[in-house]
mmCIF file of C-alpha atoms and ligand atoms in Angstrom:
data_model
loop_
_atom_site.group_PDB
_atom_site.id
_atom_site.type_symbol
_atom_site.label_atom_id
_atom_site.label_comp_id
_atom_site.label_asym_id
_atom_site.label_seq_id
_atom_site.Cartn_x
_atom_site.Cartn_y
_atom_site.Cartn_z
ATOM 1 C CA MET A 21 45.408 -8.277 -32.684
ATOM 2 C CA LYS A 22 48.917 -7.193 -34.301
ATOM 3 C CA ILE A 23 49.032 -3.120 -34.489
ATOM 4 C CA LEU A 24 51.843 -1.256 -36.515
ATOM 5 C CA VAL A 25 52.553 2.415 -35.500
ATOM 6 C CA ALA A 26 53.279 3.481 -39.285
ATOM 7 C CA THR A 27 55.524 7.184 -39.211
ATOM 8 C CA GLU A 28 57.792 8.008 -41.810
ATOM 9 C CA LYS A 29 58.568 10.663 -39.470
ATOM 10 C CA PRO A 30 59.011 8.469 -36.249
ATOM 11 C CA PHE A 31 56.683 9.175 -32.387
ATOM 12 C CA ALA A 32 59.465 10.762 -30.515
ATOM 13 C CA ALA A 33 60.921 7.569 -27.998
ATOM 14 C CA ALA A 34 58.826 8.154 -25.290
ATOM 15 C CA ALA A 35 55.134 8.064 -27.155
ATOM 16 C CA VAL A 36 56.691 4.243 -28.879
ATOM 17 C CA ASN A 37 56.767 3.282 -25.206
ATOM 18 C CA GLY A 38 53.887 4.138 -23.962
ATOM 19 C CA ILE A 39 52.108 2.617 -27.091
ATOM 20 C CA ARG A 40 53.749 -0.527 -26.001
ATOM 21 C CA GLU A 41 53.141 -0.223 -22.589
ATOM 22 C CA ILE A 42 49.362 0.291 -23.975
ATOM 23 C CA CYS A 43 48.910 -1.898 -26.470
ATOM 24 C CA GLN A 44 50.565 -4.805 -24.686
ATOM 25 C CA ALA A 45 48.643 -4.538 -21.403
ATOM 26 C CA ALA A 46 45.764 -5.226 -23.418
ATOM 27 C CA GLY A 47 47.401 -8.526 -24.942
ATOM 28 C CA HIS A 48 48.422 -6.518 -28.244
ATOM 29 C CA GLU A 49 51.527 -6.878 -30.232
ATOM 30 C CA VAL A 50 53.053 -4.204 -31.465
ATOM 31 C CA ALA A 51 55.024 -3.872 -34.737
ATOM 32 C CA LEU A 52 56.773 -0.653 -35.519
ATOM 33 C CA LEU A 53 57.900 0.148 -38.966
ATOM 34 C CA GLU A 54 59.968 4.213 -38.695
ATOM 35 C CA LYS A 55 61.933 6.370 -41.643
ATOM 36 C CA TYR A 56 60.457 3.713 -44.150
ATOM 37 C CA SER A 57 61.103 4.786 -47.234
ATOM 38 C CA SER A 58 59.291 3.165 -49.376
ATOM 39 C CA LYS A 59 55.216 3.040 -50.798
ATOM 40 C CA GLU A 60 56.318 -1.089 -50.590
ATOM 41 C CA GLN A 61 57.508 -1.076 -47.801
ATOM 42 C CA LEU A 62 53.444 0.204 -46.340
ATOM 43 C CA LEU A 63 51.998 -1.881 -48.234
ATOM 44 C CA GLU A 64 53.875 -4.555 -47.062
ATOM 45 C CA ALA A 65 53.556 -3.892 -43.413
ATOM 46 C CA VAL A 66 50.683 -3.564 -43.326
ATOM 47 C CA ALA A 67 49.874 -7.020 -44.630
ATOM 48 C CA ASP A 68 49.181 -9.175 -41.645
ATOM 49 C CA ALA A 69 47.892 -5.600 -39.578
ATOM 50 C CA ASP A 70 44.839 -5.868 -37.528
ATOM 51 C CA ALA A 71 44.767 -2.283 -36.125
ATOM 52 C CA LEU A 72 46.967 0.732 -37.637
ATOM 53 C CA ILE A 73 48.927 3.808 -35.954
ATOM 54 C CA VAL A 74 49.973 6.705 -38.393
ATOM 55 C CA ARG A 75 51.020 10.235 -38.310
ATOM 56 C CA SER A 76 51.359 12.472 -41.356
ATOM 57 C CA ASP A 77 51.706 8.813 -43.856
ATOM 58 C CA LYS A 78 49.660 8.671 -46.964
ATOM 59 C CA VAL A 79 46.543 6.434 -46.715
ATOM 60 C CA THR A 80 45.213 5.734 -49.857
ATOM 61 C CA GLN A 81 43.395 3.168 -51.480
ATOM 62 C CA GLU A 82 46.171 1.751 -52.142
ATOM 63 C CA VAL A 83 47.111 0.723 -48.298
ATOM 64 C CA ILE A 84 43.717 0.064 -48.071
ATOM 65 C CA ASP A 85 43.405 -2.685 -50.734
ATOM 66 C CA ALA A 86 46.642 -4.514 -48.867
ATOM 67 C CA ALA A 87 46.367 -4.661 -45.405
ATOM 68 C CA LYS A 88 43.402 -7.717 -45.531
ATOM 69 C CA ARG A 89 43.333 -7.984 -41.829
ATOM 70 C CA LEU A 90 42.663 -4.468 -40.732
ATOM 71 C CA LYS A 91 39.552 -3.085 -39.050
ATOM 72 C CA ILE A 92 41.077 0.465 -37.523
ATOM 73 C CA VAL A 93 43.280 2.680 -38.749
ATOM 74 C CA VAL A 94 43.943 5.681 -36.401
ATOM 75 C CA ARG A 95 45.527 8.803 -37.057
ATOM 76 C CA ALA A 96 47.421 10.369 -34.424
ATOM 77 C CA GLY A 97 46.599 13.457 -35.665
ATOM 78 C CA ALA A 98 43.818 15.687 -35.886
ATOM 79 C CA GLY A 99 43.522 16.728 -39.821
ATOM 80 C CA TYR A 100 42.634 13.542 -41.537
ATOM 81 C CA ASP A 101 42.608 14.593 -45.355
ATOM 82 C CA ASN A 102 46.125 12.274 -45.186
ATOM 83 C CA ILE A 103 42.946 8.942 -44.959
ATOM 84 C CA ALA A 104 40.882 7.250 -47.947
ATOM 85 C CA LEU A 105 38.125 7.088 -45.796
ATOM 86 C CA ASP A 106 36.272 5.692 -48.565
ATOM 87 C CA ALA A 107 38.508 3.162 -49.026
ATOM 88 C CA CYS A 108 38.331 2.410 -44.964
ATOM 89 C CA THR A 109 34.259 2.571 -45.302
ATOM 90 C CA GLU A 110 33.838 -0.010 -48.829
ATOM 91 C CA HIS A 111 36.271 -2.296 -46.819
ATOM 92 C CA GLY A 112 34.443 -2.258 -43.604
ATOM 93 C CA ILE A 113 37.674 0.004 -41.408
ATOM 94 C CA THR A 114 36.988 2.110 -38.814
ATOM 95 C CA ALA A 115 39.319 5.184 -39.493
ATOM 96 C CA MET A 116 40.427 8.249 -36.414
ATOM 97 C CA ASN A 117 41.712 10.689 -35.147
ATOM 98 C CA THR A 118 42.639 12.517 -31.931
ATOM 99 C CA PRO A 119 40.859 15.460 -31.869
ATOM 100 C CA GLY A 120 42.733 17.908 -29.093
ATOM 101 C CA GLN A 121 45.836 16.190 -28.628
ATOM 102 C CA ASN A 122 47.916 18.365 -30.081
ATOM 103 C CA SER A 123 45.313 21.391 -30.033
ATOM 104 C CA ASN A 124 47.795 23.553 -27.689
ATOM 105 C CA ALA A 125 50.803 23.110 -30.385
ATOM 106 C CA VAL A 126 49.199 24.140 -32.620
ATOM 107 C CA ALA A 127 47.577 26.908 -30.686
ATOM 108 C CA GLU A 128 50.788 28.319 -29.434
ATOM 109 C CA LEU A 129 52.196 28.568 -32.974
ATOM 110 C CA ALA A 130 49.443 30.303 -34.276
ATOM 111 C CA VAL A 131 50.084 33.144 -31.674
ATOM 112 C CA ALA A 132 53.872 33.168 -32.410
ATOM 113 C CA MET A 133 52.934 33.723 -36.001
ATOM 114 C CA MET A 134 51.243 37.260 -34.675
ATOM 115 C CA ILE A 135 53.871 38.270 -32.764
ATOM 116 C CA TYR A 136 56.568 37.224 -35.005
ATOM 117 C CA MET A 137 54.437 39.067 -38.012
ATOM 118 C CA SER A 138 53.732 42.346 -36.111
ATOM 119 C CA ARG A 139 57.786 42.332 -35.460
ATOM 120 C CA ASN A 140 58.804 42.621 -38.862
ATOM 121 C CA CYS A 141 59.810 39.213 -38.256
ATOM 122 C CA PHE A 142 62.030 39.437 -35.907
ATOM 123 C CA THR A 143 64.084 41.767 -36.950
ATOM 124 C CA PRO A 144 65.829 45.330 -36.351
ATOM 125 C CA GLY A 145 63.031 48.346 -37.111
ATOM 126 C CA THR A 146 59.932 48.680 -35.117
ATOM 127 C CA GLY A 147 57.267 46.249 -35.278
ATOM 128 C CA SER A 148 53.442 46.350 -33.529
ATOM 129 C CA GLU A 149 52.126 44.746 -30.586
ATOM 130 C CA ILE A 150 49.090 41.874 -31.075
ATOM 131 C CA SER A 151 47.588 43.607 -27.285
ATOM 132 C CA GLY A 152 44.922 45.694 -28.276
ATOM 133 C CA LYS A 153 44.183 44.448 -32.192
ATOM 134 C CA ARG A 154 41.371 42.762 -32.934
ATOM 135 C CA LEU A 155 41.163 38.885 -33.592
ATOM 136 C CA GLY A 156 38.956 36.368 -36.220
ATOM 137 C CA ILE A 157 39.078 33.295 -35.369
ATOM 138 C CA GLN A 158 37.771 30.612 -38.061
ATOM 139 C CA ALA A 159 36.621 27.331 -36.671
ATOM 140 C CA TYR A 160 35.767 27.655 -33.121
ATOM 141 C CA GLY A 161 36.669 24.230 -33.207
ATOM 142 C CA ASN A 162 39.899 22.165 -30.414
ATOM 143 C CA VAL A 163 42.784 25.059 -31.929
ATOM 144 C CA GLY A 164 40.181 27.791 -32.515
ATOM 145 C CA ARG A 165 39.746 27.441 -29.339
ATOM 146 C CA LEU A 166 42.532 27.935 -27.828
ATOM 147 C CA VAL A 167 44.025 30.206 -30.126
ATOM 148 C CA ALA A 168 41.013 32.225 -28.780
ATOM 149 C CA ALA A 169 41.603 32.083 -24.337
ATOM 150 C CA LYS A 170 46.446 32.615 -25.097
ATOM 151 C CA ALA A 171 45.656 36.378 -27.458
ATOM 152 C CA LYS A 172 42.231 37.365 -24.967
ATOM 153 C CA ALA A 173 45.576 37.173 -21.925
ATOM 154 C CA LEU A 174 47.234 38.786 -24.073
ATOM 155 C CA GLY A 175 45.140 41.266 -23.969
ATOM 156 C CA MET A 176 42.681 41.307 -27.854
ATOM 157 C CA GLU A 177 40.247 41.757 -28.757
ATOM 158 C CA VAL A 178 38.381 37.362 -29.857
ATOM 159 C CA THR A 179 35.747 37.114 -32.585
ATOM 160 C CA ALA A 180 34.707 33.747 -34.162
ATOM 161 C CA PHE A 181 32.735 32.442 -37.853
ATOM 162 C CA ASP A 182 31.707 29.011 -37.023
ATOM 163 C CA PRO A 183 27.999 27.801 -38.202
ATOM 164 C CA PHE A 184 28.801 24.539 -36.049
ATOM 165 C CA VAL A 185 29.340 26.065 -33.063
ATOM 166 C CA PRO A 186 25.662 27.322 -30.473
ATOM 167 C CA ALA A 187 27.264 31.495 -30.574
ATOM 168 C CA GLU A 188 26.167 31.298 -27.013
ATOM 169 C CA LYS A 189 29.390 28.973 -26.725
ATOM 170 C CA MET A 190 31.467 31.742 -27.929
ATOM 171 C CA ARG A 191 29.537 34.333 -25.538
ATOM 172 C CA GLU A 192 30.713 31.581 -22.268
ATOM 173 C CA ASP A 193 34.038 32.841 -23.452
ATOM 174 C CA GLY A 194 33.904 36.164 -23.954
ATOM 175 C CA VAL A 195 34.213 36.198 -27.947
ATOM 176 C CA THR A 196 32.070 38.066 -29.942
ATOM 177 C CA PRO A 197 30.314 34.979 -32.650
ATOM 178 C CA ALA A 198 30.611 36.628 -36.207
ATOM 179 C CA GLU A 199 26.806 36.865 -37.616
ATOM 180 C CA THR A 200 29.180 35.677 -41.292
ATOM 181 C CA VAL A 201 32.593 35.192 -42.147
ATOM 182 C CA GLU A 202 32.513 38.517 -44.669
ATOM 183 C CA GLU A 203 31.967 40.404 -42.045
ATOM 184 C CA MET A 204 34.761 38.917 -38.966
ATOM 185 C CA TYR A 205 37.383 39.493 -41.755
ATOM 186 C CA ALA A 206 35.938 43.242 -42.501
ATOM 187 C CA GLY A 207 36.733 43.379 -38.742
ATOM 188 C CA CYS A 208 40.424 41.591 -37.856
ATOM 189 C CA ASN A 209 43.953 42.693 -38.046
ATOM 190 C CA PHE A 210 44.330 39.503 -37.351
ATOM 191 C CA ILE A 211 41.991 35.818 -38.894
ATOM 192 C CA SER A 212 43.722 32.488 -37.672
ATOM 193 C CA LEU A 213 42.891 30.048 -40.148
ATOM 194 C CA HIS A 214 41.077 26.707 -38.052
ATOM 195 C CA ILE A 215 39.032 25.229 -40.542
ATOM 196 C CA PRO A 216 39.744 21.956 -41.854
ATOM 197 C CA ALA A 217 40.471 21.005 -45.707
ATOM 198 C CA THR A 218 36.651 19.789 -46.808
ATOM 199 C CA PRO A 219 35.667 19.952 -50.676
ATOM 200 C CA GLU A 220 33.486 23.107 -49.226
ATOM 201 C CA THR A 221 36.784 24.764 -47.706
ATOM 202 C CA ARG A 222 39.168 23.677 -49.949
ATOM 203 C CA GLY A 223 40.355 27.427 -52.054
ATOM 204 C CA SER A 224 37.610 28.527 -50.012
ATOM 205 C CA ILE A 225 39.995 31.471 -48.837
ATOM 206 C CA GLY A 226 40.557 34.278 -51.506
ATOM 207 C CA TYR A 227 40.503 37.945 -53.071
ATOM 208 C CA ASP A 228 37.447 38.359 -51.266
ATOM 209 C CA LEU A 229 37.667 37.671 -48.259
ATOM 210 C CA LEU A 230 41.284 38.930 -47.820
ATOM 211 C CA SER A 231 40.784 43.064 -49.582
ATOM 212 C CA ARG A 232 38.149 42.702 -47.023
ATOM 213 C CA MET A 233 40.646 43.340 -44.119
ATOM 214 C CA PRO A 234 41.610 46.303 -42.579
ATOM 215 C CA GLN A 235 45.208 47.988 -43.388
ATOM 216 C CA GLY A 236 48.317 45.685 -41.972
ATOM 217 C CA GLY A 237 45.720 42.736 -41.248
ATOM 218 C CA CYS A 238 47.325 39.651 -41.388
ATOM 219 C CA LEU A 239 46.160 36.293 -42.195
ATOM 220 C CA VAL A 240 47.353 33.728 -40.276
ATOM 221 C CA ASN A 241 47.069 30.065 -41.159
ATOM 222 C CA THR A 242 47.990 26.792 -39.401
ATOM 223 C CA ALA A 243 45.164 24.575 -41.178
ATOM 224 C CA ARG A 244 45.659 23.602 -44.150
ATOM 225 C CA LYS A 245 47.356 24.751 -47.517
ATOM 226 C CA GLU A 246 44.841 23.845 -49.365
ATOM 227 C CA VAL A 247 41.769 25.971 -47.844
ATOM 228 C CA ILE A 248 43.816 28.644 -49.589
ATOM 229 C CA ASN A 249 43.239 30.055 -53.239
ATOM 230 C CA GLU A 250 47.223 29.845 -53.740
ATOM 231 C CA ALA A 251 46.157 32.450 -57.174
ATOM 232 C CA GLU A 252 43.940 34.797 -55.464
ATOM 233 C CA LEU A 253 45.776 35.487 -52.563
ATOM 234 C CA GLU A 254 49.274 36.384 -54.054
ATOM 235 C CA LYS A 255 46.576 39.054 -55.922
ATOM 236 C CA ALA A 256 45.722 40.240 -52.715
ATOM 237 C CA LEU A 257 48.437 40.784 -51.279
ATOM 238 C CA THR A 258 50.346 42.526 -54.434
ATOM 239 C CA ASP A 259 46.876 44.795 -54.494
ATOM 240 C CA ARG A 260 46.733 45.151 -51.171
ATOM 241 C CA THR A 261 50.801 45.874 -50.343
ATOM 242 C CA ASP A 262 49.820 45.981 -45.897
ATOM 243 C CA LEU A 263 48.780 42.969 -45.673
ATOM 244 C CA LYS A 264 50.457 39.729 -44.669
ATOM 245 C CA TYR A 265 50.180 36.449 -44.668
ATOM 246 C CA VAL A 266 51.489 33.662 -42.142
ATOM 247 C CA THR A 267 51.497 29.374 -42.949
ATOM 248 C CA ASP A 268 53.013 26.580 -40.842
ATOM 249 C CA ILE A 269 51.784 24.951 -44.072
ATOM 250 C CA ALA A 270 53.858 26.539 -47.015
ATOM 251 C CA ALA A 271 51.622 27.153 -50.720
ATOM 252 C CA ASP A 272 52.560 25.383 -53.818
ATOM 253 C CA CYS A 273 54.051 28.616 -54.801
ATOM 254 C CA GLN A 274 55.664 29.888 -51.890
ATOM 255 C CA ALA A 275 59.411 30.761 -53.081
ATOM 256 C CA GLU A 276 57.316 32.914 -55.822
ATOM 257 C CA LEU A 277 55.183 34.766 -52.806
ATOM 258 C CA ASN A 278 58.624 34.681 -50.287
ATOM 259 C CA GLU A 279 60.145 36.413 -53.535
ATOM 260 C CA LYS A 280 57.380 38.546 -54.519
ATOM 261 C CA PHE A 281 56.753 39.562 -51.325
ATOM 262 C CA GLY A 282 59.501 39.431 -48.575
ATOM 263 C CA LYS A 283 58.258 40.292 -44.714
ATOM 264 C CA ARG A 284 55.427 40.620 -45.701
ATOM 265 C CA VAL A 285 54.704 35.902 -45.349
ATOM 266 C CA PHE A 286 56.549 33.992 -43.423
ATOM 267 C CA ALA A 287 56.134 29.751 -44.187
ATOM 268 C CA THR A 288 57.748 27.245 -41.241
ATOM 269 C CA PRO A 289 60.515 25.469 -43.442
ATOM 270 C CA LYS A 290 58.485 22.399 -42.442
ATOM 271 C CA LYS A 291 54.620 21.599 -41.100
ATOM 272 C CA MET A 292 56.095 22.377 -37.065
ATOM 273 C CA GLY A 293 52.043 23.175 -35.366
ATOM 274 C CA ALA A 294 51.809 19.733 -33.571
ATOM 275 C CA GLU A 295 55.675 18.854 -33.000
ATOM 276 C CA THR A 296 56.819 19.058 -29.915
ATOM 277 C CA ALA A 297 57.406 16.998 -26.982
ATOM 278 C CA GLU A 298 53.640 16.658 -25.511
ATOM 279 C CA ALA A 299 51.880 17.190 -28.671
ATOM 280 C CA ASN A 300 54.153 14.075 -30.098
ATOM 281 C CA VAL A 301 53.212 11.606 -27.108
ATOM 282 C CA ASN A 302 49.891 12.378 -25.992
ATOM 283 C CA ALA A 303 48.388 12.390 -30.002
ATOM 284 C CA GLY A 304 50.512 8.551 -29.264
ATOM 285 C CA LEU A 305 49.059 7.763 -26.546
ATOM 286 C CA ALA A 306 45.203 8.617 -27.012
ATOM 287 C CA ALA A 307 45.510 6.254 -30.781
ATOM 288 C CA ALA A 308 46.607 2.880 -28.777
ATOM 289 C CA ARG A 309 44.377 3.993 -25.715
ATOM 290 C CA GLN A 310 41.546 4.316 -28.890
ATOM 291 C CA ILE A 311 42.300 0.910 -30.473
ATOM 292 C CA VAL A 312 42.419 -0.658 -27.051
ATOM 293 C CA ASP A 313 39.217 0.294 -26.340
ATOM 294 C CA PHE A 314 37.941 0.194 -29.608
ATOM 295 C CA PHE A 315 38.476 -4.014 -29.335
ATOM 296 C CA ALA A 316 37.533 -4.416 -26.136
ATOM 297 C CA THR A 317 34.086 -2.547 -26.381
ATOM 298 C CA GLY A 318 33.169 -1.554 -29.971
ATOM 299 C CA CYS A 319 33.640 2.424 -29.141
ATOM 300 C CA THR A 320 34.202 4.284 -31.918
ATOM 301 C CA ARG A 321 33.879 7.603 -30.586
ATOM 302 C CA PHE A 322 36.269 9.781 -32.516
ATOM 303 C CA LYS A 323 35.097 7.781 -35.621
ATOM 304 C CA VAL A 324 35.713 10.093 -39.281
ATOM 305 C CA ASN A 325 33.931 7.935 -42.047
ATOM 306 C CA LYS A 326 30.937 6.898 -42.159
HETATM 307 P P1 NAD B 23 38.781 20.050 -34.844
HETATM 308 O O1 NAD B 23 37.624 19.149 -35.071
HETATM 309 O O2 NAD B 23 38.618 20.948 -33.211
HETATM 310 O O3 NAD B 23 37.819 21.764 -34.891
HETATM 311 C C1 NAD B 23 37.533 22.142 -36.615
HETATM 312 C C2 NAD B 23 36.227 23.352 -36.653
HETATM 313 O O4 NAD B 23 35.207 23.740 -37.815
HETATM 314 C C3 NAD B 23 34.551 22.608 -35.882
HETATM 315 O O5 NAD B 23 34.330 23.634 -35.336
HETATM 316 C C4 NAD B 23 33.403 22.625 -36.661
HETATM 317 O O6 NAD B 23 33.082 22.982 -36.610
HETATM 318 C C5 NAD B 23 34.852 23.689 -37.733
HETATM 319 N N1 NAD B 23 34.190 23.981 -39.224
HETATM 320 C C6 NAD B 23 33.912 23.828 -40.491
HETATM 321 N N2 NAD B 23 33.875 24.156 -41.665
HETATM 322 C C7 NAD B 23 33.678 24.946 -40.915
HETATM 323 C C8 NAD B 23 33.466 26.251 -41.852
HETATM 324 N N3 NAD B 23 33.231 26.376 -43.174
HETATM 325 N N4 NAD B 23 33.592 26.900 -41.728
HETATM 326 C C9 NAD B 23 33.784 27.747 -40.193
HETATM 327 N N5 NAD B 23 34.026 26.256 -38.930
HETATM 328 C C10 NAD B 23 33.895 25.257 -39.563
HETATM 329 O O7 NAD B 23 39.240 20.163 -35.756
HETATM 330 P P2 NAD B 23 40.877 20.868 -34.755
HETATM 331 O O8 NAD B 23 41.698 20.506 -33.500
HETATM 332 O O9 NAD B 23 40.387 22.528 -34.114
HETATM 333 O O10 NAD B 23 42.167 21.778 -35.800
HETATM 334 C C11 NAD B 23 41.663 22.182 -37.245
HETATM 335 C C12 NAD B 23 43.029 22.279 -38.485
HETATM 336 O O11 NAD B 23 43.970 22.561 -38.171
HETATM 337 C C13 NAD B 23 42.010 20.842 -38.715
HETATM 338 O O12 NAD B 23 41.721 20.118 -38.809
HETATM 339 C C14 NAD B 23 43.667 20.383 -39.189
HETATM 340 O O13 NAD B 23 43.405 21.051 -41.281
HETATM 341 C C15 NAD B 23 44.845 21.525 -38.859
HETATM 342 N N6 NAD B 23 45.920 21.216 -37.988
HETATM 343 C C16 NAD B 23 46.820 21.774 -38.314
HETATM 344 C C17 NAD B 23 48.366 21.080 -37.327
HETATM 345 C C18 NAD B 23 49.252 21.720 -37.807
HETATM 346 O O14 NAD B 23 50.508 20.951 -37.690
HETATM 347 N N7 NAD B 23 49.596 23.141 -38.428
HETATM 348 C C19 NAD B 23 48.237 20.604 -36.194
HETATM 349 C C20 NAD B 23 46.833 20.052 -35.656
HETATM 350 C C21 NAD B 23 45.524 20.350 -36.705
#
């Protein structure tokens, strides 16, 4: 089978070598399309690929239509909103992600962001400590669980809200389950977002929730910009001059937020949550192993489409 690795932003060399080794050992051929600059290059490259590995690359309906032999596409990473899932299903293509592989990298960034905002964006002046503060984790998945463990180790009190995770599981981890998301915002100095962008979560974080936060509350977003209602975020930051927002995924109106709110807001210049050497390699190798298993045994363990 021909496995195409199409990455506008390439994997580290160690990841590419590892992907090659895993695929070739199973008798597959690997083709590389890196740093491509036009959609046409991707459309041409996928034409004869049986499998596709991507990072944040957009696998649109058009790409799927052009990929006549494609059987599986794997997003090396957690979020898979860059893949046209319905188009995959329509063509009988299995779409997967590689959950958990970059979670630690993202969790470390979320913790770093809390400290950064608590210490005046590393500029002179009196800051505050995160130890002893209350942290609310919105979505107790792979990243959320790791943020909780790290925050506890740093002396924070941790609460989580996730309707799909049993409260018992949170209690076992020493995390207090929140009954409602509103209650969690009202009781926490920091909220760390780890919800996926779904039709239900898009635009769901807005004025009502933010204005419930206690004095000096800080929202940390390493999830997706789409889950924020930006107009309402701006209103909350305007009405409550104590609130802060830090994100790994700049808002569409980020320049305006930066200008209006100064050090109360911060966005990384480019999404960097998963940008560690370790995560890069882990996710790439996991994608390769999942493809090899899929062709060898039909394993669809991490399938995300219907
Ligand atoms: P995951 O699939 O392990 O966990 C997602 C959790 O969200 C699940 O526990 C699920 O039950 C919960 N959930 C779904 N809908 C919810 C809702 N309405 N309210 C509360 N909880 C809800 O995903 P993960 O690996 O923890 O990643 C979380 C998100 O972080 C990803 O979807 C992705 O958008 C983002 N992410 C960002 C980066 C980055 O570079 N900044 C990297 C990886 C992941």
